[in-house]
CSV table of C-alpha atoms in Angstrom, one decimal:
chain,number,residue,atom,x,y,z
A,953,MET,CA,41.0,-111.8,55.9
A,954,PHE,CA,44.2,-110.9,56.7
A,955,PHE,CA,46.1,-111.4,59.8
A,956,PHE,CA,45.6,-107.9,61.4
A,957,ALA,CA,42.0,-107.8,61.2
A,958,PRO,CA,40.0,-110.1,63.6
A,959,LEU,CA,37.4,-112.5,62.2
A,960,SER,CA,33.9,-112.3,63.7
A,961,THR,CA,32.5,-115.9,64.1
A,962,HIS,CA,29.0,-114.6,62.7
A,963,ALA,CA,30.6,-114.7,59.4
A,964,LEU,CA,31.4,-118.3,59.7
A,965,GLU,CA,27.7,-119.5,60.1
A,966,ARG,CA,24.9,-120.2,57.9
A,967,ASP,CA,22.3,-119.4,60.3
A,968,GLU,CA,22.5,-115.8,59.9
A,969,PRO,CA,19.5,-113.9,60.0
A,970,ASP,CA,18.1,-113.3,56.3
A,971,LEU,CA,18.0,-109.4,56.0
A,972,SER,CA,16.5,-109.4,52.6
A,973,ASP,CA,14.0,-106.9,53.3
A,974,ALA,CA,15.6,-103.6,54.7
A,975,SER,CA,13.2,-103.4,57.7
A,976,LYS,CA,14.4,-106.7,59.2
A,977,ILE,CA,17.8,-104.9,59.8
A,978,SER,CA,16.5,-103.2,63.0
A,979,PRO,CA,13.7,-103.8,65.4
A,980,VAL,CA,13.6,-100.1,66.0
A,981,LYS,CA,14.2,-98.5,62.4
A,982,ILE,CA,15.7,-95.1,62.8
A,983,ALA,CA,15.0,-92.2,60.3
A,984,ARG,CA,17.6,-91.3,58.0
A,985,SER,CA,19.7,-94.5,58.3
A,986,LEU,CA,21.3,-96.0,55.5
A,987,ASP,CA,19.7,-98.6,53.2
A,988,GLN,CA,21.2,-101.9,53.0
A,989,ARG,CA,23.1,-101.9,50.3
A,990,THR,CA,24.7,-98.9,51.1
A,991,SER,CA,25.2,-100.2,54.7
A,992,PHE,CA,26.9,-103.4,53.0
A,993,TRP,CA,29.6,-100.9,51.3
A,994,VAL,CA,29.9,-98.7,54.5
A,995,SER,CA,31.0,-101.9,56.5
A,996,ALA,CA,33.3,-102.8,53.8
A,997,ALA,CA,34.8,-99.5,54.1
A,998,VAL,CA,35.3,-100.1,57.7
A,999,VAL,CA,36.9,-103.3,57.3
A,1000,ALA,CA,39.4,-101.8,54.4
A,1001,HIS,CA,40.1,-99.2,57.3
A,1002,THR,CA,41.5,-101.9,59.6
A,1003,LEU,CA,44.0,-103.0,57.2
A,1004,TRP,CA,45.0,-99.7,56.2
A,1005,THR,CA,45.7,-98.7,60.0
A,1006,SER,CA,47.3,-101.9,60.5
A,1007,ALA,CA,50.0,-101.6,57.7
A,1008,ALA,CA,50.2,-97.8,57.8
A,1009,PRO,CA,53.5,-97.8,59.8
A,1010,ALA,CA,55.0,-100.7,57.9
A,1011,VAL,CA,56.6,-98.1,55.4
A,1012,THR,CA,57.5,-95.5,57.7
A,1013,TYR,CA,60.0,-98.0,60.4
A,1014,PRO,CA,62.8,-97.5,58.7
A,1015,LEU,CA,62.3,-93.3,58.7
A,1016,TYR,CA,61.5,-93.8,62.7
A,1017,ALA,CA,64.7,-95.8,63.2
A,1018,ALA,CA,66.8,-93.2,61.5
A,1019,GLN,CA,65.2,-90.1,62.8
A,1020,TRP,CA,65.4,-91.5,66.4
A,1021,HIS,CA,68.1,-93.9,66.4
A,1022,LEU,CA,65.8,-96.7,67.0
A,1023,THR,CA,66.9,-100.4,67.4
A,1024,PRO,CA,65.4,-103.3,65.4
A,1025,THR,CA,64.2,-104.4,68.8
A,1026,MET,CA,62.3,-101.0,69.4
A,1027,THR,CA,60.5,-100.9,65.8
A,1028,THR,CA,59.6,-104.5,66.2
A,1029,ALA,CA,58.1,-103.9,69.5
A,1030,VAL,CA,56.4,-101.0,68.1
A,1031,PHE,CA,54.6,-103.7,65.8
A,1032,ALA,CA,54.5,-106.2,68.4
A,1033,VAL,CA,52.5,-104.3,70.8
A,1034,TYR,CA,49.5,-104.1,68.2
A,1035,PRO,CA,48.6,-107.7,68.4
A,1036,THR,CA,49.0,-107.6,71.9
A,1037,VAL,CA,46.1,-105.2,72.2
A,1038,VAL,CA,44.1,-106.8,69.9
A,1039,VAL,CA,44.3,-110.0,71.3
A,1040,THR,CA,43.3,-108.0,74.6
A,1041,VAL,CA,40.4,-106.5,73.2
A,1042,LEU,CA,39.0,-109.6,71.7
A,1043,LEU,CA,39.2,-111.3,75.0
A,1044,LEU,CA,37.6,-108.6,77.0
A,1045,PHE,CA,35.2,-107.1,73.9
A,1046,GLY,CA,35.1,-109.6,71.3
A,1047,ASN,CA,31.3,-110.4,72.0
A,1048,VAL,CA,30.2,-106.4,72.3
A,1049,SER,CA,28.5,-106.2,69.1
A,1050,ASP,CA,26.1,-108.9,70.0
A,1051,TYR,CA,24.7,-106.8,72.8
A,1052,TRP,CA,25.4,-102.9,71.5
A,1053,GLY,CA,25.0,-103.9,67.9
A,1054,HIS,CA,27.6,-103.9,65.1
A,1055,ARG,CA,26.9,-100.0,64.3
A,1056,CYS,CA,28.0,-99.0,67.9
A,1057,ALA,CA,31.2,-101.4,68.1
A,1058,MET,CA,32.2,-99.9,64.4
A,1059,LEU,CA,31.7,-96.4,65.4
A,1060,LEU,CA,33.8,-97.2,68.7
A,1061,GLY,CA,36.4,-98.7,66.8
A,1062,LEU,CA,36.5,-96.0,64.2
A,1063,ALA,CA,37.0,-93.5,67.0
A,1064,SER,CA,39.8,-95.5,68.4
A,1065,SER,CA,41.5,-95.8,65.3
A,1066,LEU,CA,41.2,-92.1,64.5
A,1067,LEU,CA,43.0,-91.2,67.8
A,1068,GLY,CA,45.7,-93.6,67.0
A,1069,THR,CA,46.4,-92.1,63.7
A,1070,LEU,CA,46.4,-88.7,64.9
A,1071,LEU,CA,49.1,-89.6,67.5
A,1072,PHE,CA,51.1,-91.1,64.5
A,1073,ALA,CA,50.5,-87.8,62.6
A,1074,LEU,CA,51.5,-85.7,65.3
A,1075,ALA,CA,54.2,-88.0,66.7
A,1076,PRO,CA,57.3,-86.3,68.3
A,1077,SER,CA,58.8,-89.1,69.8
A,1078,VAL,CA,58.5,-92.7,70.0
A,1079,GLY,CA,56.6,-92.8,72.7
A,1080,TRP,CA,53.5,-91.4,70.6
A,1081,ILE,CA,54.1,-94.1,68.1
A,1082,PHE,CA,53.5,-96.8,71.0
A,1083,ALA,CA,50.4,-94.7,72.2
A,1084,GLY,CA,49.0,-94.4,68.6
A,1085,ARG,CA,49.7,-98.4,68.0
A,1086,ILE,CA,47.8,-99.2,71.0
A,1087,PHE,CA,44.8,-97.1,69.9
A,1088,MET,CA,45.0,-98.7,66.4
A,1089,GLY,CA,44.9,-101.9,68.2
A,1090,ILE,CA,41.6,-101.3,70.0
A,1091,GLY,CA,40.3,-100.0,66.9
A,1092,VAL,CA,40.7,-102.8,65.1
A,1093,GLY,CA,39.7,-105.3,67.8
A,1094,PHE,CA,36.4,-103.4,68.3
A,1095,ALA,CA,35.7,-102.7,64.5
A,1096,ALA,CA,36.9,-105.6,62.3
A,1097,GLY,CA,34.6,-108.3,63.7
A,1098,PRO,CA,31.5,-106.4,63.6
A,1099,ALA,CA,32.2,-104.9,60.3
A,1100,THR,CA,32.6,-108.5,58.6
A,1101,ALA,CA,29.5,-109.7,60.2
A,1102,ALA,CA,27.7,-106.4,58.8
A,1103,MET,CA,28.7,-107.3,55.7
A,1104,VAL,CA,27.0,-110.8,55.8
A,1105,GLU,CA,24.1,-109.6,57.4
A,1106,PHE,CA,23.5,-106.6,54.8
A,1107,ASN,CA,24.3,-108.8,51.7
A,1108,THR,CA,21.5,-108.3,49.4
A,1109,THR,CA,22.8,-110.4,46.4
A,1110,GLY,CA,21.7,-113.6,47.6
A,1111,VAL,CA,25.0,-115.4,46.8
A,1112,ALA,CA,26.4,-116.8,50.0
A,1113,THR,CA,30.2,-116.3,49.3
A,1114,TYR,CA,29.8,-112.7,47.9
A,1115,ALA,CA,30.6,-111.2,51.5
A,1116,SER,CA,33.4,-113.1,51.8
A,1117,THR,CA,34.9,-112.1,48.4
A,1118,MET,CA,34.3,-108.2,48.8
A,1119,ASN,CA,35.7,-108.8,52.5
A,1120,ALA,CA,38.8,-110.1,51.0
A,1121,ALA,CA,39.0,-107.6,48.5
A,1122,ALA,CA,38.2,-104.7,50.9
A,1123,GLN,CA,41.0,-106.0,53.1
A,1124,ALA,CA,43.4,-106.0,49.9
A,1125,LEU,CA,42.2,-102.6,49.2
A,1126,GLY,CA,43.3,-101.3,52.6
A,1127,TYR,CA,46.6,-102.8,52.8
A,1128,GLY,CA,47.4,-101.6,49.3
A,1129,ALA,CA,46.4,-98.1,50.3
A,1130,ALA,CA,48.9,-98.2,53.1
A,1131,THR,CA,51.8,-99.6,51.6
A,1132,LEU,CA,51.4,-98.0,48.1
A,1133,ILE,CA,49.9,-94.7,48.8
A,1134,GLY,CA,52.4,-94.5,52.0
A,1135,GLY,CA,55.5,-95.4,50.0
A,1136,ALA,CA,54.6,-92.9,47.4
A,1137,LEU,CA,54.2,-90.0,50.0
A,1138,ILE,CA,57.2,-90.9,51.6
A,1139,GLN,CA,59.1,-91.0,48.4
A,1140,TYR,CA,57.7,-88.0,46.2
A,1141,ALA,CA,55.7,-85.8,49.1
A,1142,PRO,CA,56.8,-83.6,51.9
A,1143,PHE,CA,56.6,-84.6,55.6
A,1144,PRO,CA,57.6,-88.1,54.9
A,1145,THR,CA,56.4,-89.5,58.3
A,1146,ARG,CA,53.4,-87.7,58.8
A,1147,LEU,CA,51.4,-86.6,55.5
A,1148,SER,CA,50.3,-90.4,55.1
A,1149,PHE,CA,48.8,-90.5,58.4
A,1150,TRP,CA,47.0,-87.2,57.6
A,1151,LEU,CA,45.4,-88.6,54.7
A,1152,LEU,CA,44.7,-91.6,56.6
A,1153,PHE,CA,42.7,-89.5,59.3
A,1154,ALA,CA,40.7,-87.7,56.9
A,1155,VAL,CA,39.9,-91.3,55.6
A,1156,ILE,CA,38.6,-92.3,58.6
A,1157,VAL,CA,37.0,-89.1,59.5
A,1158,ALA,CA,34.9,-89.8,56.4
A,1159,ILE,CA,34.1,-93.2,56.9
A,1160,LEU,CA,33.0,-92.5,60.8
A,1161,ALA,CA,30.6,-89.4,59.5
A,1162,ILE,CA,29.0,-92.0,57.0
A,1163,ALA,CA,28.9,-95.1,59.5
A,1164,TRP,CA,27.0,-92.8,62.0
A,1165,PHE,CA,24.1,-93.1,59.8
A,1166,LEU,CA,24.2,-97.2,59.6
A,1167,PRO,CA,21.2,-98.9,61.4
A,1168,ARG,CA,21.2,-98.7,64.9
A,1169,HIS,CA,20.5,-102.1,65.6
A,1170,VAL,CA,20.8,-105.4,64.0
A,1171,ARG,CA,18.6,-108.4,64.3
A,1172,GLY,CA,19.6,-110.9,67.0
A,1173,ALA,CA,21.3,-108.5,69.2
A,1174,SER,CA,20.9,-109.8,72.7
A,1175,PRO,CA,18.9,-107.8,75.1
A,1176,LEU,CA,20.8,-108.9,77.9
A,1177,ARG,CA,23.4,-106.9,79.8
A,1178,TRP,CA,27.0,-107.0,78.4
A,1179,HIS,CA,29.4,-108.9,80.0
A,1180,PRO,CA,33.1,-109.9,79.0
A,1181,GLY,CA,33.5,-112.7,76.5
A,1182,SER,CA,35.0,-115.8,77.1
A,1183,ILE,CA,37.2,-118.6,75.3
A,1184,GLY,CA,37.5,-122.2,75.5
A,1185,VAL,CA,38.1,-125.3,73.6
A,1186,PRO,CA,36.0,-128.7,73.9
A,1187,LYS,CA,38.2,-131.6,74.7
A,1188,GLU,CA,37.0,-133.8,72.0
A,1189,ILE,CA,38.8,-131.4,69.4
A,1190,ALA,CA,41.9,-131.0,71.2
A,1191,SER,CA,44.0,-132.5,68.4
A,1192,VAL,CA,42.1,-130.3,65.8
A,1193,PHE,CA,42.4,-127.2,67.8
A,1194,VAL,CA,46.6,-127.5,68.3
A,1195,THR,CA,46.7,-128.4,64.4
A,1196,SER,CA,44.6,-125.4,63.4
A,1197,ALA,CA,46.2,-123.0,65.9
A,1198,LEU,CA,49.6,-124.1,64.6
A,1199,VAL,CA,48.7,-123.6,60.8
A,1200,VAL,CA,47.3,-120.0,61.2
A,1201,ALA,CA,50.0,-119.0,63.5
A,1202,SER,CA,52.5,-120.1,60.9
A,1203,ALA,CA,50.3,-118.1,58.6
A,1204,TYR,CA,50.6,-114.9,61.2
A,1205,ALA,CA,54.0,-115.3,61.5
A,1206,LEU,CA,54.7,-114.6,57.9
A,1207,GLY,CA,52.6,-111.6,58.2
A,1208,ALA,CA,54.8,-110.4,61.1
A,1209,VAL,CA,58.0,-111.0,58.9
A,1210,MET,CA,56.7,-108.5,56.2
A,1211,LEU,CA,55.0,-105.9,58.3
A,1212,SER,CA,57.6,-105.5,61.0
A,1213,LEU,CA,60.9,-106.0,59.0
A,1214,GLY,CA,59.7,-106.2,55.2
A,1215,ALA,CA,60.6,-102.4,54.5
A,1216,GLN,CA,64.0,-102.7,56.7
A,1217,ILE,CA,64.8,-105.8,54.8
A,1218,ALA,CA,64.2,-104.0,51.3
A,1219,LYS,CA,66.3,-100.9,52.3
A,1220,ASP,CA,69.2,-102.6,54.2
A,1221,LEU,CA,69.8,-106.0,52.8
A,1222,ILE,CA,68.3,-105.4,49.2
A,1223,GLY,CA,69.5,-102.0,48.9
A,1224,SER,CA,66.5,-100.2,47.6
A,1225,THR,CA,66.2,-96.7,48.8
A,1226,ASN,CA,63.0,-96.0,46.9
A,1227,ALA,CA,60.4,-96.0,49.5
A,1228,PHE,CA,57.4,-96.0,46.8
A,1229,VAL,CA,59.1,-99.7,45.2
A,1230,ASN,CA,59.9,-101.0,48.9
A,1231,GLY,CA,55.9,-100.1,49.6
A,1232,ALA,CA,54.7,-101.8,46.6
A,1233,THR,CA,56.9,-104.8,47.1
A,1234,ILE,CA,55.3,-105.2,50.6
A,1235,SER,CA,52.3,-104.6,48.9
A,1236,LEU,CA,52.3,-107.7,46.6
A,1237,PHE,CA,52.1,-109.8,49.9
A,1238,ALA,CA,48.4,-108.4,50.5
A,1239,ILE,CA,47.6,-108.5,46.9
A,1240,SER,CA,48.5,-112.0,46.1
A,1241,SER,CA,46.6,-113.0,49.5
A,1242,GLY,CA,43.5,-111.3,48.2
A,1243,PHE,CA,43.6,-112.9,45.0
A,1244,THR,CA,44.1,-116.2,46.0
A,1245,THR,CA,41.6,-116.2,48.7
A,1246,ILE,CA,39.1,-115.4,46.0
A,1247,ALA,CA,40.4,-118.0,43.7
A,1248,THR,CA,40.5,-120.9,45.9
A,1249,GLY,CA,37.1,-120.7,47.7
A,1250,ASN,CA,36.3,-124.4,47.1
A,1251,PHE,CA,39.6,-125.8,48.2
A,1252,THR,CA,39.6,-128.1,51.1
A,1253,PHE,CA,41.4,-127.7,54.3
A,1254,ARG,CA,43.8,-130.5,53.7
A,1255,THR,CA,44.6,-129.1,50.1
A,1256,ASN,CA,44.6,-125.7,51.4
A,1257,ILE,CA,47.3,-126.6,53.9
A,1258,ALA,CA,49.2,-128.7,51.7
A,1259,LEU,CA,49.7,-125.8,49.1
A,1260,GLY,CA,50.1,-123.1,51.7
A,1261,THR,CA,52.8,-125.0,53.2
A,1262,LEU,CA,54.8,-125.5,49.9
A,1263,ALA,CA,54.3,-121.7,49.0
A,1264,SER,CA,55.4,-120.6,52.4
A,1265,VAL,CA,58.8,-122.7,52.7
A,1266,VAL,CA,59.5,-121.7,48.9
A,1267,GLY,CA,58.9,-118.0,49.9
A,1268,LEU,CA,61.0,-118.1,52.9
A,1269,PHE,CA,63.7,-119.8,51.0
A,1270,LEU,CA,63.4,-117.1,48.4
A,1271,LEU,CA,63.5,-114.4,51.1
A,1272,MET,CA,66.7,-115.6,52.3
A,1273,LEU,CA,68.3,-115.7,49.1
A,1274,ALA,CA,67.1,-112.3,48.1
A,1275,ALA,CA,68.8,-110.9,51.4
A,1276,SER,CA,72.1,-112.8,50.6
A,1277,THR,CA,72.0,-111.7,46.9
A,1278,ARG,CA,70.5,-108.4,47.2
A,1279,SER,CA,68.0,-109.2,44.5
A,1280,LEU,CA,64.9,-107.0,44.4
A,1281,ALA,CA,63.4,-109.3,42.0
A,1282,LEU,CA,63.7,-112.3,44.3
A,1283,PHE,CA,62.2,-110.3,47.2
A,1284,LEU,CA,59.2,-109.3,45.0
A,1285,VAL,CA,58.7,-113.0,44.1
A,1286,SER,CA,59.3,-114.2,47.8
A,1287,SER,CA,56.4,-111.4,49.1
A,1288,GLY,CA,54.3,-112.7,46.5
A,1289,SER,CA,54.9,-116.4,47.5
A,1290,LEU,CA,54.2,-115.5,51.1
A,1291,GLY,CA,50.8,-113.8,50.5
A,1292,PHE,CA,49.8,-116.8,48.6
A,1293,ALA,CA,50.7,-119.2,51.5
A,1294,TYR,CA,49.5,-116.9,53.9
A,1295,SER,CA,45.9,-117.1,52.6
A,1296,LEU,CA,46.0,-120.8,51.8
A,1297,GLN,CA,47.4,-121.4,55.3
A,1298,PHE,CA,45.0,-119.2,57.4
A,1299,ARG,CA,41.9,-120.2,55.3
A,1300,GLY,CA,43.2,-124.2,55.6
A,1301,GLY,CA,43.5,-123.7,59.2
A,1302,LEU,CA,40.2,-122.1,60.1
A,1303,THR,CA,38.3,-124.3,57.9
A,1304,LEU,CA,39.7,-127.4,59.6
A,1305,VAL,CA,38.4,-126.0,63.0
A,1306,VAL,CA,35.3,-124.7,61.8
A,1307,ASP,CA,34.4,-128.0,60.1
A,1308,HIS,CA,35.0,-130.1,63.5
A,1309,ALA,CA,34.1,-127.3,66.4
A,1310,PRO,CA,30.4,-127.7,68.0
A,1311,SER,CA,28.3,-125.0,66.6
A,1312,GLU,CA,27.8,-123.8,70.3
A,1313,ARG,CA,31.6,-123.7,71.0
A,1314,ARG,CA,32.8,-122.4,67.8
A,1315,ALA,CA,32.8,-118.8,68.9
A,1316,GLY,CA,35.3,-119.8,72.0
A,1317,THR,CA,37.3,-122.0,69.9
A,1318,LEU,CA,37.9,-119.6,67.3
A,1319,SER,CA,38.9,-116.7,70.0
A,1320,ALA,CA,41.5,-119.3,71.4
A,1321,ILE,CA,42.9,-119.9,67.7
A,1322,TYR,CA,43.2,-115.8,67.3
A,1323,LEU,CA,44.5,-115.8,70.8
A,1324,VAL,CA,47.4,-117.9,70.1
A,1325,ALA,CA,48.0,-116.5,66.6
A,1326,TYR,CA,48.1,-113.4,67.5
A,1327,LEU,CA,50.4,-113.9,70.5
A,1328,ILE,CA,52.6,-116.0,68.0
A,1329,MET,CA,52.8,-112.8,65.5
A,1330,GLY,CA,53.8,-110.5,68.1
A,1331,SER,CA,56.4,-113.2,69.6
A,1332,VAL,CA,57.8,-113.5,66.3
A,1333,ALA,CA,58.1,-109.8,65.6
A,1334,LEU,CA,59.9,-109.1,68.4
A,1335,SER,CA,62.4,-112.0,68.4
A,1336,LEU,CA,63.3,-111.1,65.1
A,1337,GLY,CA,63.8,-107.4,66.2
A,1338,MET,CA,66.3,-108.6,69.1
A,1339,LEU,CA,68.1,-111.2,67.0
A,1340,ALA,CA,68.5,-108.1,64.5
A,1341,THR,CA,69.7,-105.7,67.3
A,1342,ALA,CA,72.1,-108.3,68.9
A,1343,TRP,CA,73.5,-109.8,65.5
A,1344,SER,CA,72.4,-108.4,62.3
A,1345,LEU,CA,69.1,-108.1,60.1
A,1346,LYS,CA,70.6,-110.7,57.8
A,1347,ALA,CA,71.2,-113.1,60.9
A,1348,ALA,CA,67.5,-112.5,61.9
A,1349,VAL,CA,66.3,-113.5,58.2
A,1350,ASP,CA,68.7,-116.7,58.4
A,1351,ILE,CA,67.5,-117.6,61.7
A,1352,GLY,CA,63.8,-116.7,61.3
A,1353,CYS,CA,62.9,-118.2,58.0
A,1354,PRO,CA,63.7,-121.6,58.7
A,1355,THR,CA,62.1,-121.5,62.0
A,1356,ILE,CA,58.8,-120.3,60.3
A,1357,ALA,CA,59.3,-123.1,57.8
A,1358,ILE,CA,59.4,-125.6,60.4
A,1359,MET,CA,56.1,-124.4,61.9
A,1360,SER,CA,54.6,-124.8,58.8
A,1361,VAL,CA,55.8,-128.1,58.1
A,1362,ALA,CA,54.7,-129.2,61.5
A,1363,GLY,CA,51.3,-128.0,61.0
A,1364,PHE,CA,51.1,-129.9,57.7
A,1365,LEU,CA,51.9,-133.1,59.4
A,1366,LEU,CA,49.5,-132.8,61.9
A,1367,ALA,CA,46.7,-131.8,59.8
A,1368,HIS,CA,47.9,-134.7,57.4
A,1369,SER,CA,47.4,-136.9,60.4
A,1370,ILE,CA,44.2,-136.3,61.2
A,1371,LYS,CA,41.7,-138.8,60.4
A,1372,ARG,CA,39.2,-138.4,57.4
A,1373,GLY,CA,35.7,-138.2,58.7
A,1374,SER,CA,32.3,-136.3,58.0
A,1375,PRO,CA,32.7,-133.0,59.4
A,1376,ARG,CA,29.9,-130.5,59.4
A,1377,ARG,CA,29.9,-128.9,56.0
A,1378,GLY,CA,28.1,-125.9,54.9
A,1379,CYS,CA,30.3,-123.0,56.4
A,1380,ASP,CA,30.8,-119.8,54.3
A,1381,MET,CA,34.4,-119.4,55.4
A,1382,PRO,CA,35.2,-115.6,55.2
A,1383,ALA,CA,38.2,-114.2,53.5
């Protein structure tokens, strides 16, 4: 998965219910519900929408800054409020689909995303943007995990990794649509700050209408009354947790750089005034990450983290060099390299903790990983914005890139120091 969509712990376990028979999907099968295969693709569309809503504002930040005279601190604060909201939703409602079913959680998420997108489409001031970002965060927090779990449960292929592969493809598609279509509409269509959000609004309406006919219940949903979820880390894997959290947070920090400041870097430091080109450059991050996730599914956590660290350091150096030389070509290469790094570090960090965490404590441990990662992502974005406001965007890049590189190297060293043992295997790690 990418850094914007929380991962359901259901998709990390092989003890999912076997739903090869459509009748098993729901203990109370309703008329007119979608069949299992269609439900899989609708769930994939929900996953794609989470990345589209997450990345949709990325190419419009420079326009907002110019239109409303916003500082980099303000634009990165708009970005940073998103992971903060996602963390809050995960902490309070991360287990809601276990009680109410995946369909209900996805519908709540889609409705919230729809409202957030509408606020962006109508926004007369930056306050509306903040409100829209909050509702988008709520939407992703509710929908992304259950949609990922639903893809696993509705998978009819019999291939364990198929859901993971399609999850990666759906997220890459959503991210690519946000940056490529958004960039094209900004550059070549009227209403540059609004039209892309009206398009997204229409897409979410269509997904919401179809998702309404998903099976109402999933096998295994808890009959007990819902209560807020909790997180926790077993003491015996404290060192593994710290290592995994640092590696995953390093990956999320790369995403914070590209999404919060990528378009502004392309415009102000690289000198590219074409919004479509800038959006395409940013989308290369997601495309590279998606292909890497699909191609490296059998790598061990050590290999993933080692290669991810190398790609991260190289990509960050190239980003600094691109900003210094105003080279669009180097910016393109750095975006691809950072996407490669993100995928490997994210997958390596999660594989590490999944391999070592007791199954009965896995959900809480993973929630804690996401808590740390999202908080660091928001902190990195806001810190870079404050540096850019106080000094310059170039200074923010020159300070932020080495700092994130140091984080990546530290995570690699900690991972390398973990003793080789016989951790539990057999987990289908999602994209």
